[in-house]
Short mmCIF file of C-alpha atoms in Angstrom, two decimals:
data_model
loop_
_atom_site.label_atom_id
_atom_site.label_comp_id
_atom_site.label_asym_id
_atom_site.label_seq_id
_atom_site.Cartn_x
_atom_site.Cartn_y
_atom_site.Cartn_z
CA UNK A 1 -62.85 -153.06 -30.81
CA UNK A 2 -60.09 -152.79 -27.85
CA UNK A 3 -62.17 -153.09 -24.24
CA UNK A 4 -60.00 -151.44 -22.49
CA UNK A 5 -56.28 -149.50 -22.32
CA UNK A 6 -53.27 -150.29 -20.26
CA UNK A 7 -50.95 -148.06 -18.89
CA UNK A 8 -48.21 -147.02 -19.28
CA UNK A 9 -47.68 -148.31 -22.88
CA UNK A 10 -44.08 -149.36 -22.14
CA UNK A 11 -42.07 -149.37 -19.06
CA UNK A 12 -38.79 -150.04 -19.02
CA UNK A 13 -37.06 -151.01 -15.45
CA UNK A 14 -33.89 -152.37 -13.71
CA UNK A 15 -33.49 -156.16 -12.55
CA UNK A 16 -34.89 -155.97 -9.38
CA UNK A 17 -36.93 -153.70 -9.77
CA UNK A 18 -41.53 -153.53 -9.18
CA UNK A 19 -43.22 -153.40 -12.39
CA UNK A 20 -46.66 -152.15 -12.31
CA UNK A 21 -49.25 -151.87 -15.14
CA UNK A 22 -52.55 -150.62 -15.01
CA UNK A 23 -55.74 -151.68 -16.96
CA UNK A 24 -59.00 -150.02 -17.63
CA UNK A 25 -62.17 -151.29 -18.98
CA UNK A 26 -65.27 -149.72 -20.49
CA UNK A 27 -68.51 -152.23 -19.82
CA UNK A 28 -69.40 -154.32 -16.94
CA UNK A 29 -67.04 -157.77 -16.55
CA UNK A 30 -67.23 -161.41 -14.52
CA UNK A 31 -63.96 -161.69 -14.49
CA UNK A 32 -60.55 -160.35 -16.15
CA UNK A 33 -57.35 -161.66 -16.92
CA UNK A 34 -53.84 -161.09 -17.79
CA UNK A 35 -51.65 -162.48 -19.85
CA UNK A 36 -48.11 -162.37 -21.33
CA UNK A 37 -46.56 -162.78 -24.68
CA UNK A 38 -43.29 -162.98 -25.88
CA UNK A 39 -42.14 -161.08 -29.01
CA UNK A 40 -44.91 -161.52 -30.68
CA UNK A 41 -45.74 -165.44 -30.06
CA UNK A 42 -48.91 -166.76 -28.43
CA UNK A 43 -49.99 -165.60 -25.37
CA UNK A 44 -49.70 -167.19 -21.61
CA UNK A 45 -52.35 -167.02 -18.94
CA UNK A 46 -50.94 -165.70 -15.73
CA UNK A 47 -53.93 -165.05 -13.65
CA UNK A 48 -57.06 -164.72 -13.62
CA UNK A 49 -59.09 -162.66 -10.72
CA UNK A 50 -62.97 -163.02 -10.32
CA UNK A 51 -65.08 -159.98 -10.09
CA UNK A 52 -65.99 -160.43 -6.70
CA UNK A 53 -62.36 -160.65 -5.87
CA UNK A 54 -60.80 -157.33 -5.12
CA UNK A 55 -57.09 -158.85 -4.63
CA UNK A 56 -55.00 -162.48 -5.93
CA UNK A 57 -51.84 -163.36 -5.87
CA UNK A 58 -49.89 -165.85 -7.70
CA UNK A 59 -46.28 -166.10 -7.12
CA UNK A 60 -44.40 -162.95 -8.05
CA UNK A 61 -47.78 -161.59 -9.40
CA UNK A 62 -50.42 -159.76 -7.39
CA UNK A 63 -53.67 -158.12 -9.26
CA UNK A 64 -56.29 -155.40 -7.47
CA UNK A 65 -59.71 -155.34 -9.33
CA UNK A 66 -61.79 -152.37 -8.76
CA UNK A 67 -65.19 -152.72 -10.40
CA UNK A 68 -66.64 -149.30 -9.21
CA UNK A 69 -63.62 -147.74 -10.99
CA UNK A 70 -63.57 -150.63 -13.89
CA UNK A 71 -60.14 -150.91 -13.25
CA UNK A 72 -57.39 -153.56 -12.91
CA UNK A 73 -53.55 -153.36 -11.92
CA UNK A 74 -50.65 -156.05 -12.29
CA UNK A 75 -48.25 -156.25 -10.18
CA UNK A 76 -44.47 -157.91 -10.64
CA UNK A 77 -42.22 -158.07 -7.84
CA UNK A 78 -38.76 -158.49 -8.08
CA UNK A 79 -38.68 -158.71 -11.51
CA UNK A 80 -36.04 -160.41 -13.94
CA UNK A 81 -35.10 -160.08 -17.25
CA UNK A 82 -36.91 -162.87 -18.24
CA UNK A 83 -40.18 -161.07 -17.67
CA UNK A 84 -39.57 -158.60 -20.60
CA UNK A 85 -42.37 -159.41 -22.79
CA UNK A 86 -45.92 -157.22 -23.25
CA UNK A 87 -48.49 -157.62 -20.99
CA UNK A 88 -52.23 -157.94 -21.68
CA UNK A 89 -55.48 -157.52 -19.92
CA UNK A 90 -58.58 -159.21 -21.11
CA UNK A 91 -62.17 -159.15 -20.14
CA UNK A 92 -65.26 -161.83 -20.22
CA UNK A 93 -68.00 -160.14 -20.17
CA UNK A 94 -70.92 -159.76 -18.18
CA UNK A 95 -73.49 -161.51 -19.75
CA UNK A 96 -74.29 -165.12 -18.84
CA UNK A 97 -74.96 -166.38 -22.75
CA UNK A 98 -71.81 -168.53 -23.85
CA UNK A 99 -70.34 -165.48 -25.73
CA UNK A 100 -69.37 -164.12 -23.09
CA UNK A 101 -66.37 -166.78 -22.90
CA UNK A 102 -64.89 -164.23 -25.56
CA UNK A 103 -62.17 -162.24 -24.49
CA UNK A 104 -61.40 -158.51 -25.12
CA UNK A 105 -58.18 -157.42 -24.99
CA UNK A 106 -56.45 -153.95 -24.52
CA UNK A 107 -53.19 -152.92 -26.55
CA UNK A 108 -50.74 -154.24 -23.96
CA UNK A 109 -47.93 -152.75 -21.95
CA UNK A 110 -44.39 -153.42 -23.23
CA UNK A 111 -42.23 -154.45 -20.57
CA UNK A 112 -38.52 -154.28 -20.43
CA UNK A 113 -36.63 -155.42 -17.65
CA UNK A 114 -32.77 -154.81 -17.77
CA UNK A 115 -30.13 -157.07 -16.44
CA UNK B 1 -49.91 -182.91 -22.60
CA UNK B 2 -49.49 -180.98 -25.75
CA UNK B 3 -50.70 -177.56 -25.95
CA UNK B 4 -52.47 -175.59 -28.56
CA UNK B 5 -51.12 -176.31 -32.33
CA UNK B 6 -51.23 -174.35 -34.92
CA UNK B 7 -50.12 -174.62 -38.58
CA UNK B 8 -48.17 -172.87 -40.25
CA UNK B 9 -46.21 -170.99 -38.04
CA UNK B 10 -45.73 -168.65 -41.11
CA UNK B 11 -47.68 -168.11 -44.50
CA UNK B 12 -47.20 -165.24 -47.11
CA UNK B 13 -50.05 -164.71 -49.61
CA UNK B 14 -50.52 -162.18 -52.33
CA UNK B 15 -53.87 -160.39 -52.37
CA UNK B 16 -56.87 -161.98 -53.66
CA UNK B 17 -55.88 -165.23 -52.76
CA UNK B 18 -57.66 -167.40 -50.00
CA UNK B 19 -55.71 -169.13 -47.15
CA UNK B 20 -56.55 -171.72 -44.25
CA UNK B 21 -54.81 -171.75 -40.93
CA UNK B 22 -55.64 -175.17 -38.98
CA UNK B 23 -55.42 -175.37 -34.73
CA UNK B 24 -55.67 -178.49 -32.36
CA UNK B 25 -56.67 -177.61 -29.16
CA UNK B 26 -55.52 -178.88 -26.10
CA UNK B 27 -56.68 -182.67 -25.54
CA UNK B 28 -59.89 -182.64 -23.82
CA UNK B 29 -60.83 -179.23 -24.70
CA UNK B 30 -63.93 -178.77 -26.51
CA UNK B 31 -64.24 -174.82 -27.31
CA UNK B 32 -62.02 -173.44 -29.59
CA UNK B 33 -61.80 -169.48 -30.35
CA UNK B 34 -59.79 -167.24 -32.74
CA UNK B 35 -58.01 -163.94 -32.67
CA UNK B 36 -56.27 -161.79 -35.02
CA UNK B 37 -53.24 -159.40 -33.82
CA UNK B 38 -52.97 -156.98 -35.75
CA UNK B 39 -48.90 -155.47 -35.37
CA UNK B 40 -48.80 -153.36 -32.41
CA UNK B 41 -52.11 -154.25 -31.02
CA UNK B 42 -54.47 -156.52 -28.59
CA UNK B 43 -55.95 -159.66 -30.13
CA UNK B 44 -59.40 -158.81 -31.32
CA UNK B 45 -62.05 -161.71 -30.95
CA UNK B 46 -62.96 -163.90 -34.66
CA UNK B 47 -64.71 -166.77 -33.36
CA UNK B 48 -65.71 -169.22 -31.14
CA UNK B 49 -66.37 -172.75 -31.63
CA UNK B 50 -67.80 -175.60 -29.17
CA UNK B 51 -68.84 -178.73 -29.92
CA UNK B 52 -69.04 -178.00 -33.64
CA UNK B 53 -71.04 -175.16 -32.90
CA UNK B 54 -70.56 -170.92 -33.77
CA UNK B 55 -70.85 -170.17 -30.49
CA UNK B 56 -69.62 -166.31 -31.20
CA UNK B 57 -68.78 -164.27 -33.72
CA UNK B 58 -66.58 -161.22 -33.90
CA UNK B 59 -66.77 -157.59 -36.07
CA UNK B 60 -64.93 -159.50 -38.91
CA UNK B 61 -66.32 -159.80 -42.76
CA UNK B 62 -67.77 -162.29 -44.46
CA UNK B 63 -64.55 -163.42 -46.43
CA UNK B 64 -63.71 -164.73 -42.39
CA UNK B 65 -64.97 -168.32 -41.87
CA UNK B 66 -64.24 -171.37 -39.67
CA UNK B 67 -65.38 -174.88 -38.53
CA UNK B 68 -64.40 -176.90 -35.98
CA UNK B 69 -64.18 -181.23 -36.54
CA UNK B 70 -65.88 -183.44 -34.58
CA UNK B 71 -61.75 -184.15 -33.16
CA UNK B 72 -62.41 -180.59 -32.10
CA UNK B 73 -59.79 -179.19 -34.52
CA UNK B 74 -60.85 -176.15 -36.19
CA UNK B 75 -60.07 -174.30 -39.29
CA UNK B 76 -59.74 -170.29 -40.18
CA UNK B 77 -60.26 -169.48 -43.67
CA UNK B 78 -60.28 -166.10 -44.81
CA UNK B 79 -60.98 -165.59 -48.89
CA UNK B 80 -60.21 -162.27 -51.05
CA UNK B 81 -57.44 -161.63 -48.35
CA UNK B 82 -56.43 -157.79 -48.48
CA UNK B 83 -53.18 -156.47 -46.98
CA UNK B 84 -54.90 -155.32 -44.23
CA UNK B 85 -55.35 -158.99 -43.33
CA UNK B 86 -51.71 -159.17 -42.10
CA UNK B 87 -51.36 -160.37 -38.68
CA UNK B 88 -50.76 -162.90 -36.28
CA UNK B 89 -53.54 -165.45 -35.80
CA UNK B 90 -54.14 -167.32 -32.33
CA UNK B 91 -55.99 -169.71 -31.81
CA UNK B 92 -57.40 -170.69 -27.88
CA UNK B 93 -58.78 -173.22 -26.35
CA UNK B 94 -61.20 -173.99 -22.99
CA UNK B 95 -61.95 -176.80 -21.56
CA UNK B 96 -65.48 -175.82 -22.09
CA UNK B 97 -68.25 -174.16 -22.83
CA UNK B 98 -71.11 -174.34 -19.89
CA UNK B 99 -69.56 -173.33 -16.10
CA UNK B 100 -69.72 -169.90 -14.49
CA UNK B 101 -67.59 -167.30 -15.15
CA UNK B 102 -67.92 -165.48 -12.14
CA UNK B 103 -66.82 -168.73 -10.22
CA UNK B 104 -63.51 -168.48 -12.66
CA UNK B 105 -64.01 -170.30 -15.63
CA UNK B 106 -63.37 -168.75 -19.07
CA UNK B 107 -59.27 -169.46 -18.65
CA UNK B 108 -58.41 -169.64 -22.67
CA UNK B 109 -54.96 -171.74 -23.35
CA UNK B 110 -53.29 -169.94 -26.53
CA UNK B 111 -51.06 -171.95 -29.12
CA UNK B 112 -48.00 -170.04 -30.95
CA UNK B 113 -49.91 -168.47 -33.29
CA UNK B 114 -49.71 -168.19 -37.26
CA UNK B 115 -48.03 -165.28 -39.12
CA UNK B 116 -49.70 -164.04 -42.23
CA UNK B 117 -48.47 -161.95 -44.48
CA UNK B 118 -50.31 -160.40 -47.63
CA UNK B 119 -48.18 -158.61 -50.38
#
């Protein structure tokens, strides 16, 4: 089963242009992560953010955690064309046993950024 | 360095009939896991493997199996495949198992994927 949703399910933007998705999450987490993927090929880390961490940045990326909300946002600045793909948070959960390492995804936001 | 492998990058199968998909993981890595993507959807957690070891399973049947080698390759086999077995398969892999998440372990490295489809 999906862990959590992203919103909006598809944004579309201008070159230039902030792109911000949003991710919620149902059950308690030690850390989440987003990923990319490209029309429908494997997917690529981008960061990952700790849930101690309320705020990371990486490049052109910044995410906010908010645990007391179980929430998550992505942030792309200045995006390009090149960052039209769909966009995927995933969760490791909160127990300590090793399957925890397994992630759970939510449906994705489909981004397209136009030149 | 290499990343993730899989093979094939494409399959088609008619119903009933069994398939394997195979997956190196990165050199060094030790855990392997596997997802299925359903068309339009997250990747939903299979299995993960470490050292040889079922380390997790996912809400998948029976006809679902997989092993990993002692090269830490691992294979998905899925028997009596149904249509709604269509999807992409991933396959991930960790550098390992043990570690803490909260101090930020847990990254999973993805290969390409394979594309099964069931007529």
């Amino acid at each position: 089963s999906q862990q959590g949703e992203e919103d909006p399910q598809a944004l579309s933007i201008q070159e230039g242009e902030n792109a911000t998705m949003n991710c919620s999450y149902k059950t308690s987490i030690n850390n989440l992560q987003w990923y990319r993927q490209n029309s429908g090929r494997g997917l690529v880390h981008l960061i990952l953010i700790r849930s101690n961490e309320r705020e990371k940045h990486s490049g052109r990326l910044r995410v906010t955690l908010d645990t007391s909300k179980k929430s998550s946002s992505l942030l792309i600045t200045a995006s390009r064309a090149a960052d039209t793909a769909s966009y995927f948070c995933a969760t490791a959960g909160g127990s300590s046993g090793a399957g925890s390492y397994q992630l759970t995804f939510g449906k994705g936001t489909k981004l397209s950024v136009i030149p | 360095d290499a990343g993730v492998t899989q093979s094939p990058t494409h399959l088609i199968k008619t119903r009933g009939q069994q398939v394997t998909l195979r997956c190196s993981p990165i050199s060094g890595h030790k855990s392997v896991s596997w997802y299925q993507q359903v068309l339009g959807q997250g990747p939903q957690f299979i299995f993960q493997y470490y050292e040889k070891e079922e380390r997790g399973r996912g809400n998948f049947p029976d006809r679902f199996s997989a092993r990993q080698f002692p090269n830490y390759s691992s294979e998905l086999n899925v028997n009596a495949l149904l249509l709604g077995d269509s999807a992409l398969y991933l396959c991930a892999s960790r550098l390992r198992d043990s570690g803490s998440l909260l101090a930020g372990g847990g990254t999973q490295y993805f290969g390409p994927g394979t594309r099964l489809l069931v007529l």
